[in-house]
Short mmCIF file of C-alpha atoms in Angstrom, two decimals:
data_model
loop_
_atom_site.label_atom_id
_atom_site.label_comp_id
_atom_site.label_asym_id
_atom_site.label_seq_id
_atom_site.Cartn_x
_atom_site.Cartn_y
_atom_site.Cartn_z
CA MET A 1 115.09 88.57 93.27
CA MET A 2 118.47 87.32 92.08
CA LYS A 3 118.54 85.71 88.65
CA GLN A 4 121.41 83.16 89.25
CA LEU A 5 122.72 81.65 92.41
CA PRO A 6 126.47 81.10 92.97
CA SER A 7 127.86 77.62 93.48
CA PHE A 8 127.46 76.03 96.93
CA ALA A 9 131.25 76.24 97.50
CA ASP A 10 131.48 79.93 96.48
CA ALA A 11 128.36 80.65 98.80
CA GLN A 12 130.14 79.02 101.72
CA LYS A 13 133.22 81.13 101.16
CA ALA A 14 131.21 84.28 100.78
CA ILE A 15 129.62 84.14 104.29
CA ARG A 16 133.08 83.88 106.04
CA GLY A 17 133.43 87.54 106.25
CA GLY A 18 130.07 87.82 107.91
CA LYS A 19 129.33 91.23 106.36
CA ASP A 20 127.39 90.49 103.14
CA PRO A 21 123.72 89.72 103.79
CA ARG A 22 123.19 88.53 100.23
CA ALA A 23 125.78 85.82 100.75
CA PHE A 24 123.76 84.46 103.64
CA LEU A 25 120.64 84.59 101.51
CA HIS A 26 122.35 82.73 98.56
CA LEU A 27 123.49 79.97 100.85
CA GLY A 28 119.99 79.73 102.30
CA MET A 29 118.40 79.42 99.04
CA LEU A 30 120.80 76.70 97.94
CA TYR A 31 119.98 74.66 100.99
CA ALA A 32 116.25 75.31 100.29
CA GLN A 33 116.50 73.97 96.79
CA GLY A 34 119.18 71.33 97.40
CA ILE A 35 121.56 72.83 94.79
CA GLY A 36 125.10 71.57 95.38
CA THR A 37 124.23 70.09 98.71
CA THR A 38 121.63 68.13 100.48
CA GLN A 39 118.23 69.89 100.88
CA ASP A 40 117.93 71.21 104.45
CA GLU A 41 114.93 73.37 105.34
CA MET A 42 116.24 74.15 108.81
CA LEU A 43 119.65 75.44 107.49
CA ALA A 44 117.81 77.27 104.72
CA GLN A 45 115.61 79.14 107.11
CA TYR A 46 118.58 79.91 109.42
CA PHE A 47 120.59 81.53 106.68
CA ILE A 48 117.70 83.36 104.98
CA LYS A 49 116.59 84.73 108.39
CA LYS A 50 120.26 85.78 109.08
CA ALA A 51 120.11 87.79 105.80
CA LEU A 52 116.75 89.21 106.85
CA ASP A 53 118.20 90.40 110.17
CA MET A 54 121.04 92.02 108.37
CA GLY A 55 118.57 94.10 106.39
CA CYS A 56 118.60 92.22 103.09
CA LYS A 57 115.60 93.34 101.00
CA GLU A 58 115.76 90.23 98.75
CA ALA A 59 115.51 88.04 101.94
CA GLU A 60 112.34 89.97 102.76
CA GLU A 61 110.95 89.38 99.27
CA CYS A 62 111.83 85.66 99.49
CA LEU A 63 110.04 85.40 102.81
CA GLU A 64 106.94 87.15 101.30
CA LEU A 65 106.87 84.79 98.45
CA GLU A 66 106.95 81.81 100.82
CA TYR A 67 103.94 83.31 102.75
CA GLU A 68 102.14 83.94 99.51
CA SER A 69 102.76 80.49 98.06
CA GLY A 70 101.67 78.76 101.28
CA ILE A 71 105.07 77.39 101.96
CA LYS A 72 105.22 79.20 105.26
CA ASP A 73 102.30 80.37 107.41
CA PHE A 74 102.69 83.75 109.07
CA GLY A 75 100.45 82.91 111.93
CA ASP A 76 102.23 79.64 112.75
CA GLU A 77 105.52 81.33 112.64
CA ILE A 78 104.72 84.23 114.94
CA ASN A 79 102.67 82.00 117.33
CA ALA A 80 105.56 79.60 117.55
CA PHE A 81 107.86 82.52 118.53
CA ILE A 82 105.51 83.76 121.19
CA GLY A 83 104.42 80.54 122.84
CA ASP A 84 103.48 81.54 126.39
CA SER A 85 103.21 85.30 126.06
CA ASN A 86 104.33 85.76 129.67
CA ASP A 87 107.76 84.58 128.76
CA VAL A 88 108.33 86.72 125.67
CA SER A 89 111.16 89.23 126.06
CA ARG A 90 110.91 92.86 125.06
CA GLU A 91 113.61 92.27 122.43
CA THR A 92 111.55 89.45 120.88
CA ILE A 93 108.40 91.54 120.94
CA ALA A 94 110.17 94.46 119.25
CA LYS A 95 111.67 92.19 116.63
CA LEU A 96 108.34 90.53 115.81
CA LYS A 97 106.44 93.74 115.81
CA VAL A 98 108.62 94.96 112.91
CA ARG A 99 107.19 92.10 110.86
CA ILE A 100 103.67 92.51 112.32
CA GLU A 101 103.62 96.22 111.48
CA LYS A 102 104.63 95.42 107.86
CA GLU A 103 101.58 93.10 107.64
CA ARG A 104 99.30 95.70 109.13
CA ILE A 105 100.52 98.45 106.84
CA ALA A 106 100.15 96.19 103.80
CA GLY A 107 96.63 95.50 104.84
CA ASN A 108 97.09 91.72 105.41
CA ILE A 109 94.34 91.58 107.95
CA GLY A 110 94.01 87.88 107.43
CA ASN A 111 97.60 87.33 108.70
CA LEU A 112 96.92 89.63 111.67
CA ALA A 113 93.73 87.67 112.46
CA LYS A 114 95.91 84.49 112.81
CA ILE A 115 97.64 86.08 115.81
CA ARG A 116 94.61 87.93 117.03
CA GLN A 117 94.99 86.63 120.64
CA HIS A 118 98.42 88.24 120.81
CA LEU A 119 97.81 91.64 119.26
CA GLN A 120 97.43 93.49 122.54
CA LEU A 121 100.89 92.22 123.50
CA PHE A 122 102.22 94.21 120.55
CA TYR A 123 99.81 97.22 120.81
CA PRO A 124 99.21 97.65 124.50
CA GLU A 125 97.93 101.20 123.94
CA TYR A 126 95.09 100.08 121.78
CA ASN A 127 91.87 101.89 122.76
CA ARG A 128 88.48 100.46 121.39
CA GLU A 129 86.51 103.67 121.77
CA LYS A 130 89.11 105.61 119.83
CA ALA A 131 89.23 102.91 117.23
CA ILE A 132 85.43 103.13 116.84
CA SER A 133 85.66 106.96 116.41
CA ASP A 134 88.57 106.60 113.86
CA ILE A 135 86.51 104.09 111.74
CA LEU A 136 83.38 106.07 111.79
CA ASN A 137 85.31 109.09 110.73
CA ASN A 138 87.12 107.18 108.05
CA ARG A 139 90.56 107.66 109.61
CA HIS A 140 93.17 105.05 108.89
CA THR A 141 94.90 104.55 112.28
CA VAL A 142 96.60 101.76 114.14
CA ASP A 143 93.63 101.55 116.47
CA ALA A 144 91.20 101.28 113.58
CA ASP A 145 93.25 98.49 112.07
CA ILE A 146 93.47 96.63 115.33
CA LEU A 147 89.71 96.85 115.92
CA PHE A 148 89.05 95.69 112.39
CA THR A 149 91.40 92.76 112.99
CA LEU A 150 90.03 91.86 116.41
CA SER A 151 86.52 91.90 114.96
CA THR A 152 87.44 89.58 112.11
CA ALA A 153 85.76 86.26 112.83
CA ASP A 154 87.21 83.52 110.72
CA ASN A 155 88.38 85.44 107.64
CA ARG A 156 92.13 84.42 107.23
CA SER A 157 92.26 84.91 103.42
CA GLU A 158 92.41 88.79 103.39
CA VAL A 159 96.08 88.80 102.53
CA TYR A 160 98.39 89.94 99.62
CA ILE A 161 95.51 91.85 98.03
CA GLU A 162 97.62 93.48 95.34
CA SER A 163 99.05 90.16 94.30
CA GLN A 164 95.62 88.54 94.08
CA ASP A 165 94.30 91.44 92.01
CA ARG A 166 97.28 91.26 89.64
CA LEU A 167 96.67 87.53 89.22
CA LEU A 168 92.97 88.10 88.40
CA GLN A 169 93.88 90.77 85.93
CA GLN A 170 96.20 88.33 84.18
CA LEU A 171 93.77 85.55 84.31
CA TYR A 172 90.95 87.48 82.70
CA ALA A 173 93.29 89.28 80.19
CA PRO A 174 92.06 87.14 77.28
CA ILE A 175 88.54 88.50 77.98
CA THR A 176 89.28 92.11 78.95
CA SER A 177 91.72 92.58 76.06
CA ASP A 178 89.11 91.58 73.54
CA THR A 179 87.32 94.94 73.26
CA GLN A 180 84.26 93.56 71.53
CA LEU A 181 83.71 90.76 73.99
CA TYR A 182 84.36 92.95 77.02
CA ASP A 183 81.93 95.62 75.84
CA ALA A 184 79.31 92.89 75.31
CA ILE A 185 79.74 91.59 78.83
CA ILE A 186 79.47 95.11 80.36
CA GLU A 187 76.46 96.06 78.29
CA ALA A 188 74.65 92.65 79.12
CA ASN A 189 74.97 93.42 82.86
CA ASN A 190 73.70 89.80 83.22
CA THR A 191 73.76 88.43 86.76
CA ASP A 192 73.74 84.87 85.21
CA LEU A 193 77.46 85.55 84.44
CA LEU A 194 78.15 85.58 88.13
CA GLY A 195 79.23 82.50 90.14
CA LYS A 196 77.28 81.02 93.06
CA ASP A 197 79.27 83.00 95.62
CA GLU A 198 79.12 86.23 93.69
CA SER A 199 75.34 85.89 93.37
CA GLU A 200 74.92 85.25 97.06
CA LEU A 201 77.04 88.27 97.84
CA LEU A 202 74.88 90.40 95.58
CA GLN A 203 71.72 89.32 97.35
CA CYS A 204 73.38 89.92 100.75
CA ILE A 205 74.30 93.53 99.70
CA THR A 206 70.67 94.16 98.70
CA ASN A 207 69.41 92.96 102.16
CA LEU A 208 72.20 94.88 103.99
CA THR A 209 71.66 98.18 102.20
CA SER A 210 67.90 98.02 102.33
CA SER A 211 67.71 97.34 106.09
CA TYR A 212 70.50 99.87 106.81
CA LYS A 213 68.53 102.56 104.91
CA ASN A 214 65.51 101.89 107.06
CA ILE A 215 67.49 102.04 110.22
CA CYS A 216 69.12 105.29 109.41
CA LYS A 217 65.77 106.80 108.55
CA GLU A 218 64.12 105.55 111.68
CA TYR A 219 66.81 106.68 114.12
CA GLY A 220 68.10 109.76 112.31
CA ILE A 221 71.61 108.31 111.59
CA LYS A 222 73.77 109.76 108.90
CA PRO A 223 74.25 106.76 106.57
CA GLN A 224 77.66 105.44 105.73
CA HIS A 225 78.48 104.67 102.09
CA ILE A 226 78.10 100.97 101.05
CA PHE A 227 78.68 99.50 97.59
CA SER A 228 75.60 98.70 95.60
CA GLN A 229 75.15 96.40 92.65
CA LYS A 230 75.44 99.42 90.46
CA THR A 231 78.67 100.82 92.07
CA LEU A 232 80.48 97.43 92.60
CA GLY A 233 82.46 96.18 89.62
CA LEU A 234 81.06 92.72 88.91
CA TYR A 235 82.14 91.89 85.33
CA PRO A 236 84.16 89.93 84.38
CA TYR A 237 85.29 89.50 88.03
CA ILE A 238 85.07 91.37 91.36
CA LYS A 239 88.47 92.81 92.42
CA VAL A 240 89.69 91.57 95.80
CA SER A 241 90.54 95.12 96.76
CA ASP A 242 86.84 95.93 96.17
CA LEU A 243 85.78 93.01 98.41
CA VAL A 244 88.10 94.36 101.22
CA LEU A 245 86.60 97.83 100.86
CA LEU A 246 83.09 96.35 100.90
CA ARG A 247 83.83 94.53 104.16
CA GLN A 248 85.25 97.73 105.59
CA GLN A 249 82.15 99.66 104.54
CA GLY A 250 79.87 97.06 106.08
CA PHE A 251 81.82 97.23 109.35
CA ARG A 252 81.60 101.06 109.38
CA ALA A 253 77.86 100.87 108.86
CA LEU A 254 77.59 98.33 111.65
CA LEU A 255 79.31 100.63 114.09
CA SER A 256 77.26 103.52 113.08
CA ILE A 257 74.05 101.78 114.44
CA LYS A 258 75.69 100.38 117.58
CA ASP A 259 73.74 102.69 119.94
CA VAL A 260 70.22 102.20 118.46
CA ASP A 261 69.47 99.47 121.03
CA PRO A 262 71.00 100.26 124.47
CA ALA A 263 69.86 96.94 125.80
CA ILE A 264 72.27 94.98 123.55
CA ARG A 265 75.07 97.67 122.90
CA ASP A 266 77.69 95.86 125.05
CA LYS A 267 76.84 92.43 123.85
CA PHE A 268 76.86 93.83 120.34
CA LEU A 269 80.41 95.17 120.64
CA ASP A 270 81.66 92.09 122.47
CA CYS A 271 80.46 89.78 119.74
CA LEU A 272 82.20 91.37 116.83
CA ASP A 273 84.82 88.64 116.66
CA GLY A 274 82.50 85.67 116.01
CA ASP A 275 79.73 85.13 113.39
CA GLU A 276 77.92 82.61 115.62
CA LYS A 277 78.07 85.05 118.56
CA MET A 278 76.62 87.81 116.44
CA LEU A 279 73.78 85.56 115.27
CA ASN A 280 72.94 84.82 118.92
CA VAL A 281 72.70 88.56 119.62
CA CYS A 282 70.29 88.85 116.60
CA GLU A 283 67.86 86.69 118.50
CA GLU A 284 67.50 89.20 121.25
CA VAL A 285 66.90 92.10 118.77
CA LYS A 286 63.21 93.19 118.48
CA ASP A 287 63.55 95.58 115.53
CA GLN A 288 63.21 93.54 112.39
CA ASP A 289 65.37 95.88 110.24
CA ILE A 290 68.22 95.82 112.82
CA GLN A 291 67.85 92.03 112.99
CA LEU A 292 67.98 91.75 109.22
CA PHE A 293 70.96 94.07 109.06
CA LEU A 294 72.92 92.03 111.64
CA ILE A 295 72.19 88.82 109.92
CA SER A 296 73.13 90.28 106.50
CA PHE A 297 76.29 91.66 107.99
CA VAL A 298 77.40 88.14 109.09
CA GLU A 299 76.47 86.70 105.74
CA LEU A 300 78.38 89.58 103.95
CA ASN A 301 81.65 88.49 105.81
CA ILE A 302 81.00 84.82 104.94
CA ASP A 303 80.31 85.56 101.22
CA ILE A 304 83.41 87.83 101.02
CA GLU A 305 85.60 85.35 102.69
CA SER A 306 84.40 82.61 100.26
CA LEU A 307 85.48 84.69 97.31
CA GLU A 308 88.74 85.59 98.83
CA ILE A 309 89.48 82.01 99.65
CA THR A 310 88.99 81.17 95.90
CA SER A 311 91.22 84.02 94.82
CA LEU A 312 93.98 83.15 97.31
CA ALA A 313 93.88 79.51 96.30
CA LEU A 314 94.47 80.66 92.62
CA LEU A 315 97.36 82.78 93.81
CA LYS A 316 98.96 79.94 95.58
CA ALA A 317 98.46 77.62 92.62
CA TYR A 318 100.14 80.12 90.33
CA ARG A 319 103.04 80.51 92.75
CA LYS A 320 103.57 76.77 92.53
CA ASN A 321 103.36 76.96 88.72
CA ASN A 322 100.12 74.92 88.75
CA LEU A 323 97.82 76.51 86.10
CA ILE A 324 95.24 73.82 86.18
CA PRO A 325 93.01 75.55 88.78
CA LEU A 326 93.35 78.90 86.92
CA SER A 327 92.18 77.22 83.67
CA GLU A 328 89.29 75.52 85.40
CA HIS A 329 88.26 78.88 87.01
CA LEU A 330 88.36 80.71 83.67
CA ASN A 331 86.58 77.79 81.94
CA ALA A 332 83.70 78.08 84.42
CA PHE A 333 83.23 81.76 83.45
CA LYS A 334 83.50 80.97 79.69
CA GLU A 335 80.65 78.33 80.26
CA ARG A 336 78.46 80.97 81.73
CA LEU A 337 79.27 83.23 78.76
CA ASN A 338 78.09 80.43 76.40
CA GLU A 339 74.87 79.98 78.40
CA ALA A 340 74.22 83.72 78.21
CA GLY A 341 74.75 83.60 74.41
CA ILE A 342 77.89 85.81 74.50
CA ARG A 343 80.71 84.89 72.10
CA ASN A 344 83.33 82.84 73.84
CA PRO A 345 87.04 83.37 73.13
CA ARG A 346 89.44 80.39 72.51
CA LEU A 347 91.01 78.98 75.63
CA SER A 348 94.32 78.62 73.84
CA THR A 349 94.91 82.39 74.36
CA PHE A 350 94.91 81.78 78.14
CA ARG A 351 98.57 80.63 78.52
CA GLU A 352 99.89 83.59 76.50
CA PHE A 353 99.20 85.76 79.45
CA PHE A 354 101.18 83.53 81.80
CA PRO A 355 104.76 83.43 80.75
CA GLN A 356 106.82 80.63 82.30
#
């Protein structure tokens, strides 16, 4: 991003030629911040989007930061453009799809889930059976991504994964940079260090993997890999990227057993987009292991979403330069360290890792 903006008068002059996208971006940012002029969000968005349409990379970065910080909502913006899908022109669809494809490629499934009802407008060639095959064979394709998105119930927080992981890495740096302390945490392998949501996730993984193992053995299914407590990094925090991978693993395992009960197969596949729908299907299942697996799968998604919501909230707070929630989050972990009898570092080291 640019380090210093020009004056409002200079920015106005710079756009007169109409050829420099950065000039439009600068003027948009001046309107957004109210520098040299009255703050005007509508004009700000007009000029920033003009720069974006002209291919300005910095305008794209500016837009992404607005999404990450919560200033703008991807779903609201796209849905507002679409309105009644019957009236959307091909040009509008093509233009919006560029942005949607960027979100898909970046793995921002939570953003795609916000426009789930419109996805087939942008991907009319989507084929569910092909998507199932791609997922079971661990192929990363457009069809696989769309099915994964369409099956996402209420998880809207699976976004900006790399940014969330970088923030958590910064947040826990006072702990991980202390070799003696970090080694003590790893060696302790103490589940008391986990928060409530993390503990519930761990129990859910145990139920899921146990029932899945029994199902695969009973029906002769080649098992898909799922993280276990031993293979999932838990301390001092769980990476958001690992949570995403865990959800993908659980979904792949779910699809691998879709044919074990022909009586519910179609209901099973038609209920992937809702936790409550899935739980209703569970009531029709006679096999106890299958029932436990389906219930655990729903709980897995809920537990993962809860952790992702927390992480995303921390990212948004950081983007708004509000470090209080981050301090409170780290303090809660430090209290668990104290209760476990593990030496606690001073909180004063925390701010050193967050330069202003």
